[in-house]
mmCIF file of C-alpha atoms in Angstrom:
data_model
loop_
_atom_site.group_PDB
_atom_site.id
_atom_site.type_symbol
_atom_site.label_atom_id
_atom_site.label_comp_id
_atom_site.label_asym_id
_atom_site.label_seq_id
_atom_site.Cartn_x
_atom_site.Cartn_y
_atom_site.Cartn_z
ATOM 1 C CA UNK A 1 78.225 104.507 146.767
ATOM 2 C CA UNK A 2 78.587 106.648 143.433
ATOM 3 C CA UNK A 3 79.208 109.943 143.813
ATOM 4 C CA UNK A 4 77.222 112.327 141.416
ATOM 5 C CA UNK A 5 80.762 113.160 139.742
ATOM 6 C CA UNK A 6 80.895 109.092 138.812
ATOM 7 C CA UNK A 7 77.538 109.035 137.825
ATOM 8 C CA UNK A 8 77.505 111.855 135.186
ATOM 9 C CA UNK A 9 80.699 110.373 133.876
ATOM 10 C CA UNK A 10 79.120 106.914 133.173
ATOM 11 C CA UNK A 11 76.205 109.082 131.535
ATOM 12 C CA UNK A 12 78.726 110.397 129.927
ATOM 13 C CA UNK A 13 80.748 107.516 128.584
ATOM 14 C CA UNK A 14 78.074 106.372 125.405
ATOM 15 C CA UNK A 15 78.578 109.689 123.969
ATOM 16 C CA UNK A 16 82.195 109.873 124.830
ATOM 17 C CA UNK A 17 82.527 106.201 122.829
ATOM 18 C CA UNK A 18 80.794 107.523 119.660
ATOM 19 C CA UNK A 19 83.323 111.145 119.563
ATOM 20 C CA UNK A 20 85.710 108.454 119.631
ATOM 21 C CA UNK A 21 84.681 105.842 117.328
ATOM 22 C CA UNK A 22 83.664 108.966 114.948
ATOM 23 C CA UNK A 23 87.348 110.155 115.259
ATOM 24 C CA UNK A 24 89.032 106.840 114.687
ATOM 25 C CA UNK A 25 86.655 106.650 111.716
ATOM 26 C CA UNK A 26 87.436 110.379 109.877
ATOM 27 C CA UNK A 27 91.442 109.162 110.692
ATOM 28 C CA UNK A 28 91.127 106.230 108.754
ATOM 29 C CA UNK A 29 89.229 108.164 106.073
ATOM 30 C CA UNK A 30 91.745 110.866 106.144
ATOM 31 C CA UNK A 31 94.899 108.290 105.826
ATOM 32 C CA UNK A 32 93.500 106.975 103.149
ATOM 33 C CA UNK A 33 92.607 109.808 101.152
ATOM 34 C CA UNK A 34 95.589 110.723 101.527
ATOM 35 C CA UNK A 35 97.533 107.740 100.211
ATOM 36 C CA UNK A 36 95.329 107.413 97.212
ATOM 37 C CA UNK A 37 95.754 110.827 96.752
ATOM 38 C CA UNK A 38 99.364 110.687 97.026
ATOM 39 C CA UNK A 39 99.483 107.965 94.912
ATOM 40 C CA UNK A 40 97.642 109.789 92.117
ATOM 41 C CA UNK A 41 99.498 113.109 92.764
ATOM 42 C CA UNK A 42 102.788 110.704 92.210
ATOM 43 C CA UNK A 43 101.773 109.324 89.288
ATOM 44 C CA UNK A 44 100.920 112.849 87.676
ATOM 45 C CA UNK A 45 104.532 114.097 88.417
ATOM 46 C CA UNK A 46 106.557 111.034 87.546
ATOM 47 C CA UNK A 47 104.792 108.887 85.411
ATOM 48 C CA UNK A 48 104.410 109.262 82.059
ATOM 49 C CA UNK A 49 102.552 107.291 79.055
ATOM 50 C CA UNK A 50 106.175 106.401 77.668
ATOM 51 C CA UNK A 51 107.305 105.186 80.267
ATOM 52 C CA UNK A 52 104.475 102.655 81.543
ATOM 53 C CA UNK A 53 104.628 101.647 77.611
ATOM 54 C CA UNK A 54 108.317 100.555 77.420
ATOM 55 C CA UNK A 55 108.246 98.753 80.879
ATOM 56 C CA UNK A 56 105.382 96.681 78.906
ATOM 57 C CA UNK A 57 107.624 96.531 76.281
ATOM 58 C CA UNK A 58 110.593 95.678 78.209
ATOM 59 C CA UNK A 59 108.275 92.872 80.395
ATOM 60 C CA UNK A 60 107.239 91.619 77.131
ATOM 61 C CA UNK A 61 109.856 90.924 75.774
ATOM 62 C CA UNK A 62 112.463 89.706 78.655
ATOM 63 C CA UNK A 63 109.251 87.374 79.675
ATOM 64 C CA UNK A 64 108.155 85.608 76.285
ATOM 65 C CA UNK A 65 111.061 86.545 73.138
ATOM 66 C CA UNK A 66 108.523 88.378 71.689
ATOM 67 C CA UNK A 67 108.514 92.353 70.903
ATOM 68 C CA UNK A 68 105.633 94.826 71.554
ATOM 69 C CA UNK A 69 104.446 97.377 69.518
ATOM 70 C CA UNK A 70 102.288 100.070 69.780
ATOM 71 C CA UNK A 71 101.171 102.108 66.631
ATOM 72 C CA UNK A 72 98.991 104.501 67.382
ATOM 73 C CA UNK A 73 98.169 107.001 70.717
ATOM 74 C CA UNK A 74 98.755 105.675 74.151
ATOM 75 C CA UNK A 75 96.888 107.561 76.973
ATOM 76 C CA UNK A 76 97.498 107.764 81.016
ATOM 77 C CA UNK A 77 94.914 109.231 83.292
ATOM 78 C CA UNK A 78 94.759 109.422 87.121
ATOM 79 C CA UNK A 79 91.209 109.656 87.985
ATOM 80 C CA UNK A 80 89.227 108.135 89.463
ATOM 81 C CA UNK A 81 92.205 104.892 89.410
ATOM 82 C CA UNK A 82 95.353 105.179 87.447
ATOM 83 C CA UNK A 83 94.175 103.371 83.541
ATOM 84 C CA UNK A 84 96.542 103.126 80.305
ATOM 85 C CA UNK A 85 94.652 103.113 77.163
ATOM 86 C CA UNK A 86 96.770 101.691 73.809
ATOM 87 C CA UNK A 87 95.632 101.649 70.370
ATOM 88 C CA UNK A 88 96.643 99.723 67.964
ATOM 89 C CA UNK A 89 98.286 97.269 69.842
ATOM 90 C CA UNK A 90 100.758 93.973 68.183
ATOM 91 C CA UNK A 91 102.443 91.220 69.731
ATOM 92 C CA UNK A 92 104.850 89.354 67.504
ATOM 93 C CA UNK A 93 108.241 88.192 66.758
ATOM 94 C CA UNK A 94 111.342 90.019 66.434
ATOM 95 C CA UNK A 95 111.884 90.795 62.443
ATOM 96 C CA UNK A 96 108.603 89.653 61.482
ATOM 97 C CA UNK A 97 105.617 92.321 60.651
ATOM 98 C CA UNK A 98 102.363 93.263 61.822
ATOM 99 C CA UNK A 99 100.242 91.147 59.689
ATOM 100 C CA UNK A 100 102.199 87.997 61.287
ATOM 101 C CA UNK A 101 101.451 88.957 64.805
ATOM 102 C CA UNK A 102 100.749 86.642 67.516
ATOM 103 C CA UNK A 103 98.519 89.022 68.982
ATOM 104 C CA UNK A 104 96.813 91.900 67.309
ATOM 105 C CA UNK A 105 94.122 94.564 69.340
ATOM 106 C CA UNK A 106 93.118 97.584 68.335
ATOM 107 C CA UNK A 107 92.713 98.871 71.922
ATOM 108 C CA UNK A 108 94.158 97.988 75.278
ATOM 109 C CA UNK A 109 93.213 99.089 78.578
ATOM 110 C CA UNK A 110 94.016 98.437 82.513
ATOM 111 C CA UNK A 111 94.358 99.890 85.494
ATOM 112 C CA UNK A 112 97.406 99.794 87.125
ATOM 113 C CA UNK A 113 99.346 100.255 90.634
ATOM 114 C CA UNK A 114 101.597 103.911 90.464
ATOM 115 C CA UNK A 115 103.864 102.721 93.073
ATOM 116 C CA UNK A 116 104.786 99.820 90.902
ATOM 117 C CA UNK A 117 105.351 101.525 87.410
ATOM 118 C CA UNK A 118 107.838 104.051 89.548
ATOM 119 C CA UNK A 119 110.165 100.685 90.816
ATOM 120 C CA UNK A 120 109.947 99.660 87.074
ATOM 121 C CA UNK A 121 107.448 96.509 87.427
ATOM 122 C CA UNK A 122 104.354 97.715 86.659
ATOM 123 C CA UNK A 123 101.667 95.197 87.961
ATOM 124 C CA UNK A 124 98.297 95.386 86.141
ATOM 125 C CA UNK A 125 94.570 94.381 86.572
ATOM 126 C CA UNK A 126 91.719 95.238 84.952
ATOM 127 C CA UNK A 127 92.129 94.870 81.430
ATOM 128 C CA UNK A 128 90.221 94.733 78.312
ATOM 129 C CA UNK A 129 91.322 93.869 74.878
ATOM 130 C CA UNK A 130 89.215 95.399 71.785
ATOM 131 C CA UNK A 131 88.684 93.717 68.734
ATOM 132 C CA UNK A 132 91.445 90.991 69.677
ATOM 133 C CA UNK A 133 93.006 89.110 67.113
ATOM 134 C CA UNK A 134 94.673 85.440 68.269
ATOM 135 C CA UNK A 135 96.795 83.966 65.472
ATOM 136 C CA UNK A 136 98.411 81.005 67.430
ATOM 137 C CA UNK A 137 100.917 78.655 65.180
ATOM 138 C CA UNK A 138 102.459 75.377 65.977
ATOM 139 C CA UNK A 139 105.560 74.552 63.656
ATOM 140 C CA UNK A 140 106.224 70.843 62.373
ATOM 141 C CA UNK A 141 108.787 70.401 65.388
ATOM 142 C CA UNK A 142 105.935 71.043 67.622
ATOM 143 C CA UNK A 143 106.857 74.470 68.854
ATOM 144 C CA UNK A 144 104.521 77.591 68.801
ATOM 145 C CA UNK A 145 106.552 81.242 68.864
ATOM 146 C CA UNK A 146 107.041 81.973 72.654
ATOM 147 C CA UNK A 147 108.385 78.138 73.581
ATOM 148 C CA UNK A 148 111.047 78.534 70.162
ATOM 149 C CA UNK A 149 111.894 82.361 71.866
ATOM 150 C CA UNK A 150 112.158 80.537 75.279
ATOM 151 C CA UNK A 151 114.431 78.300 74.117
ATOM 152 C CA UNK A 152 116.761 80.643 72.531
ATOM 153 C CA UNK A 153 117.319 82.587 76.157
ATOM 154 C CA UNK A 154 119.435 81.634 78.393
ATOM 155 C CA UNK A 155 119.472 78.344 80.655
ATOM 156 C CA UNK A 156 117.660 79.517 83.034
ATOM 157 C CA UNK A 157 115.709 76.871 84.914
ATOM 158 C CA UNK A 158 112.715 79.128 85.240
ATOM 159 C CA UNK A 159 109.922 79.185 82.809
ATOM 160 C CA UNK A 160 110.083 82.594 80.758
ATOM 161 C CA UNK A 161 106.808 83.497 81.637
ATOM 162 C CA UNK A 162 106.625 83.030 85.576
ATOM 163 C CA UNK A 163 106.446 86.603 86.309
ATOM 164 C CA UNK A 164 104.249 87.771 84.170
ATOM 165 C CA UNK A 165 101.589 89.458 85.871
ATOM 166 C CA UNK A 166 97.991 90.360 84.092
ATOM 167 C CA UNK A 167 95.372 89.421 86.832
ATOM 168 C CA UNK A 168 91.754 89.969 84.588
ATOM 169 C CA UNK A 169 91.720 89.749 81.228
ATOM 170 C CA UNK A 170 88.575 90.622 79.184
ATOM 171 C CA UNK A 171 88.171 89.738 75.638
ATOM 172 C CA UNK A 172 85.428 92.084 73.570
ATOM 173 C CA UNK A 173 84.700 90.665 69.878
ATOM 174 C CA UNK A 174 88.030 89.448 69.005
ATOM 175 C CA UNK A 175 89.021 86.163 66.496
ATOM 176 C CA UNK A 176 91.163 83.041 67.197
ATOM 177 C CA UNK A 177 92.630 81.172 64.617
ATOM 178 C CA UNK A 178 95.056 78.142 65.251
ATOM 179 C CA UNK A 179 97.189 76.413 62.888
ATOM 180 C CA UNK A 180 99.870 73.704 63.034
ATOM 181 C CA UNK A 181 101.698 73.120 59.862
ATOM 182 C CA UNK A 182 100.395 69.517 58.644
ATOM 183 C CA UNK A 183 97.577 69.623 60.819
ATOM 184 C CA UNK A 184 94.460 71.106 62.275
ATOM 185 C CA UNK A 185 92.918 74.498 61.420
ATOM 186 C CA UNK A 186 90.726 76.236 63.817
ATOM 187 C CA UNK A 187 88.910 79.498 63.883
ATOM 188 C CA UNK A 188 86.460 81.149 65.834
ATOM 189 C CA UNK A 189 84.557 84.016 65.708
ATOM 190 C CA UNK A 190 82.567 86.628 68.024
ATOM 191 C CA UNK A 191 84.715 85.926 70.951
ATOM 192 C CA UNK A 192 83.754 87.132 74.045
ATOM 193 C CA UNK A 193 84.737 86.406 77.446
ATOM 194 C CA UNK A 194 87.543 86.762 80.190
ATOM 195 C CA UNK A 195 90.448 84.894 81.726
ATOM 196 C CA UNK A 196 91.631 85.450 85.523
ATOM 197 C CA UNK A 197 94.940 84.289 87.272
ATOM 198 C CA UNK A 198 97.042 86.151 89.843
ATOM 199 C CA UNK A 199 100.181 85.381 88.265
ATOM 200 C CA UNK A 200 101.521 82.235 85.590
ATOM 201 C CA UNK A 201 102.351 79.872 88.062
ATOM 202 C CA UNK A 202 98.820 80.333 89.627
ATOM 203 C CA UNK A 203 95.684 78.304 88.011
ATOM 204 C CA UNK A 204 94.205 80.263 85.348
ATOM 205 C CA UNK A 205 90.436 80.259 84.500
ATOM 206 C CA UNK A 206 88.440 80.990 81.526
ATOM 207 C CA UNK A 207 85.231 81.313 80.325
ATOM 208 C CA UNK A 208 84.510 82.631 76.266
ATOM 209 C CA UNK A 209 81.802 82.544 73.840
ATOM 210 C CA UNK A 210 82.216 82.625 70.639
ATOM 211 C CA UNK A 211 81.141 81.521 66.691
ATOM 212 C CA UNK A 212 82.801 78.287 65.029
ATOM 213 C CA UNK A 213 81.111 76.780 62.144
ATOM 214 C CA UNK A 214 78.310 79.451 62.402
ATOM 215 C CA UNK A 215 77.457 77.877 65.767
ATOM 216 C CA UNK A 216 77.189 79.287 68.716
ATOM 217 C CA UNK A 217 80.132 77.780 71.546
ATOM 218 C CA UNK A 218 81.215 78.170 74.676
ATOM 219 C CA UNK A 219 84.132 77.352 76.093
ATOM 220 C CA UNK A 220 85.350 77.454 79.983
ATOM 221 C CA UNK A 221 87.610 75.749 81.963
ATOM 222 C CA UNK A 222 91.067 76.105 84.018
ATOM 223 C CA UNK A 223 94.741 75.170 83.533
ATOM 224 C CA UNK A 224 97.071 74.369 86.964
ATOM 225 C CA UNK A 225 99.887 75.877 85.994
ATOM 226 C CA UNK A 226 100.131 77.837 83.096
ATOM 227 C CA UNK A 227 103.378 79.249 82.720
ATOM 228 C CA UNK A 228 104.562 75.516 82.574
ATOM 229 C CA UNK A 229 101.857 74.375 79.946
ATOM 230 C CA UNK A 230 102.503 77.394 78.217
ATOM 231 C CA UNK A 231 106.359 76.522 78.341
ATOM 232 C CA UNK A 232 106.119 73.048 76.977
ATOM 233 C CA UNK A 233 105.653 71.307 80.347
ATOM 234 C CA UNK A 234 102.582 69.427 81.262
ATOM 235 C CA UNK A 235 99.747 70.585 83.429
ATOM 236 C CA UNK A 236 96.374 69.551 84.770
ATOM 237 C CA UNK A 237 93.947 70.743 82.463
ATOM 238 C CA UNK A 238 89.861 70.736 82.674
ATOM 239 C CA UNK A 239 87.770 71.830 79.682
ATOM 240 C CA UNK A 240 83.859 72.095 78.791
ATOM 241 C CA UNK A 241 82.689 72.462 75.310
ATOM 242 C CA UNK A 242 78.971 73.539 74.481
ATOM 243 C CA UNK A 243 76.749 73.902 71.242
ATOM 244 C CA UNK A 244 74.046 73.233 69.601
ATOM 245 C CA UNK A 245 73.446 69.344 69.687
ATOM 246 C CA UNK A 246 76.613 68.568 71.756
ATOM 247 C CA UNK A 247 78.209 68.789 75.454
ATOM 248 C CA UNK A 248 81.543 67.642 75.967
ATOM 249 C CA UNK A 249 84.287 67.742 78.896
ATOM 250 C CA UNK A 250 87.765 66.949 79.522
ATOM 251 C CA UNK A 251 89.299 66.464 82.933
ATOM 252 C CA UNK A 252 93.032 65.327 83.067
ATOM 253 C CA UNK A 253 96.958 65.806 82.363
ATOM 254 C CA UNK A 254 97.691 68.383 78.819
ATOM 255 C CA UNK A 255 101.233 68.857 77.557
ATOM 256 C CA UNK A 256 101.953 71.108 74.031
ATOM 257 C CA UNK A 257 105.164 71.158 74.181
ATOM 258 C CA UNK A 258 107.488 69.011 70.950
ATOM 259 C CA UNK A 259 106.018 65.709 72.558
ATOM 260 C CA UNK A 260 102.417 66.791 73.094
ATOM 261 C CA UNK A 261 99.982 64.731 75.036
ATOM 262 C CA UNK A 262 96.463 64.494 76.337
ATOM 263 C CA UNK A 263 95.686 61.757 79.104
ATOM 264 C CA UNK A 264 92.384 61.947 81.071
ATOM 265 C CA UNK A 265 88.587 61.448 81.134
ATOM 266 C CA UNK A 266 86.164 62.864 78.259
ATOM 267 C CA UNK A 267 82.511 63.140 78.425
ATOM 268 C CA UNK A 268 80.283 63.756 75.263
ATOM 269 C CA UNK A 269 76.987 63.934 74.405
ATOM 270 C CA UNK A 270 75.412 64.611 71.078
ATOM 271 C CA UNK A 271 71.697 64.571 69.614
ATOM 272 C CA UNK A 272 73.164 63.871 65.964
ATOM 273 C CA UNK A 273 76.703 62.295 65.900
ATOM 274 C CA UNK A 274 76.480 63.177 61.855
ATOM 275 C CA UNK A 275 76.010 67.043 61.958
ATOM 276 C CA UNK A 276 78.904 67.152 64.992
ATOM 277 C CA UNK A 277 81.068 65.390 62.874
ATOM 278 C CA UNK A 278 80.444 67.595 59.912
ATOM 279 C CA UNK A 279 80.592 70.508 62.035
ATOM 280 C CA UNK A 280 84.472 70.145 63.070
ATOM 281 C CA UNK A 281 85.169 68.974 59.578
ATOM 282 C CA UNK A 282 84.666 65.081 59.216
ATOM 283 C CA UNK A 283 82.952 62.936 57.008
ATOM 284 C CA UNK A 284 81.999 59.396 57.326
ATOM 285 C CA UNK A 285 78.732 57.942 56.502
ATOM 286 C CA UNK A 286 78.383 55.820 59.044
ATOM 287 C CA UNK A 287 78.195 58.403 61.255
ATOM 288 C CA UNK A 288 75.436 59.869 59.843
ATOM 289 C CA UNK A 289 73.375 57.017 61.217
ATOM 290 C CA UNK A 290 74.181 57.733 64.459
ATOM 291 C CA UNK A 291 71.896 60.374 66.371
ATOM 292 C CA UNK A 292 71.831 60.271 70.097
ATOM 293 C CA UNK A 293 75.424 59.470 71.583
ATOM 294 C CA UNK A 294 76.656 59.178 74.928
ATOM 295 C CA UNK A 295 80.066 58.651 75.611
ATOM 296 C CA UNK A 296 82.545 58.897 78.833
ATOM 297 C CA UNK A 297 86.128 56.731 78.255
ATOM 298 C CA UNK A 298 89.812 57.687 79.725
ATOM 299 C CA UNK A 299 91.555 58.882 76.661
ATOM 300 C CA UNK A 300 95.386 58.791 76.372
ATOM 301 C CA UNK A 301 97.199 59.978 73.442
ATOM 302 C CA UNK A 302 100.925 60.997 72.323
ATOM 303 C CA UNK A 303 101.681 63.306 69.583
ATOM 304 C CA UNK A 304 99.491 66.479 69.084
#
């Protein structure tokens, strides 16, 4: 039979649960406050705007061939997350100059991990690019400027760009122009949008809106493996095109390396075959006398 001792103690025991959970709770709290404040209070003692920039530099540049420069004021702040801020931001080859960059932005931003930046590999997430400028060229030989920079390194057997580390990556009002020496042109405008991957040799994803032709497009899809497509090596690739009067999609097997390749399915739709055609720079009458189009066939080609 319970004693009255027992039976105030099991009274007792709800309230003596919640001190406890309550405790547990403030501990946790307190642990982490601390740690984010440690890493914060770290951060403002040993790490400097200099020094996050040249381990960019340095990851840059070991990673693609390709140098990075920053021209004008580059900010750190600790509060509420640690965040770099960059102005005037190029990407480009050694001994060439700013108006040949591969990439141009005239701010940068991201958030990124203290503890990181102090072992020298900075890992970042987070960022924006302002007013982006994309000038991608493919030479003759089929090569665009971080494959010819990869190829001058050493023989490694890894892909230059496997440890390159961005996470998200959003684009505000930037401009994309590609060009491959007796080829193509293409340029778009008003791009907007963001691509996400953990690391290069992780699938990458991408979604962007933008202005080609003055017409509205979007573009989204994902690549497998990018650091390998990126490299010259091939990679599953899926792709979805949309504007006015058209729909089209691309599921399959991409290579841009010197041999260049596209094997897969394609879908398209279009209410006038004519004004597509026109739009991305053809022009044959009979096409003109084509207006609703529906089309799905496995492509295969060689040679990009």
């Amino acid at each position: 039979m319970p004693t009255p001792a027992l039976e105030r103690l099991q009274h007792l025991r709800p309230y003596l649960r919640a001190i406890l959970t309550w405790r547990v709770a403030v501990l946790v709290g307190l642990v982490l406050l601390v740690f984010a404040g440690g890493q914060r209070l770290l951060g403002a003692l040993f790490v400097s705007s200099g020094m996050v920039r040249q381990q960019i530099h340095e990851a840059v540049r070991s990673q693609t061939g390709l140098e990075f420069l920053v021209s004008g004021e580059t900010t750190v702040s600790f509060w509420p997350s640690p965040m770099i801020a960059l102005r005037d931001v190029d990407i480009l080859k050694p001994g060439t100059g700013k108006p040949d960059a591969v990439v141009h932005a005239d701010l940068v931003t991201g958030r990124f991990d203290v503890i990181s930046a102090l072992t020298g590999s900075p890992q970042f997430n987070a960022i924006t690019l302002t007013h982006p400028t994309f000038r991608v060229e493919r030479s003759s030989a089929g090569r665009f400027a971080w494959q010819a920079d990869a190829a001058q390194s050493s023989g490694d057997a890894r892909t230059p760009l496997d440890d390159l580390r961005l996470g998200r990556v959003r684009v505000q009002n930037g401009t994309f122009a590609f060009h491959q020496e007796d080829g193509p042109t293409v340029n778009l405008e008003d791009l907007d949008g963001t691509f996400e991957f953990s690391s290069l040799s992780t699938a990458l994803s991408f979604s962007f809106t933008s202005t080609a032709g003055q017409k509205p497009l979007t573009v989204s899809g994902s690549v497998l493996n990018p650091g390998k497509w990126l490299g010259g090596d091939s990679s599953g690739l899926s792709l979805k095109l949309s504007s006015e009067g058209v729909d089209a999609s691309f599921t399959g097997t991409s290579n841009i390396g010197e041999q260049g390749f596209l094997s897969g399915t394609m879908e398209a739709s279009a209410s006038d075959a004519g004004q597509v055609a026109n739009w991305v720079g053809l022009s044959y009458p009979v096409l003109d006398k084509l207006k609703v189009v529906d089309l799905k066939a496995a492509i295969a080609s060689e040679g990009m």
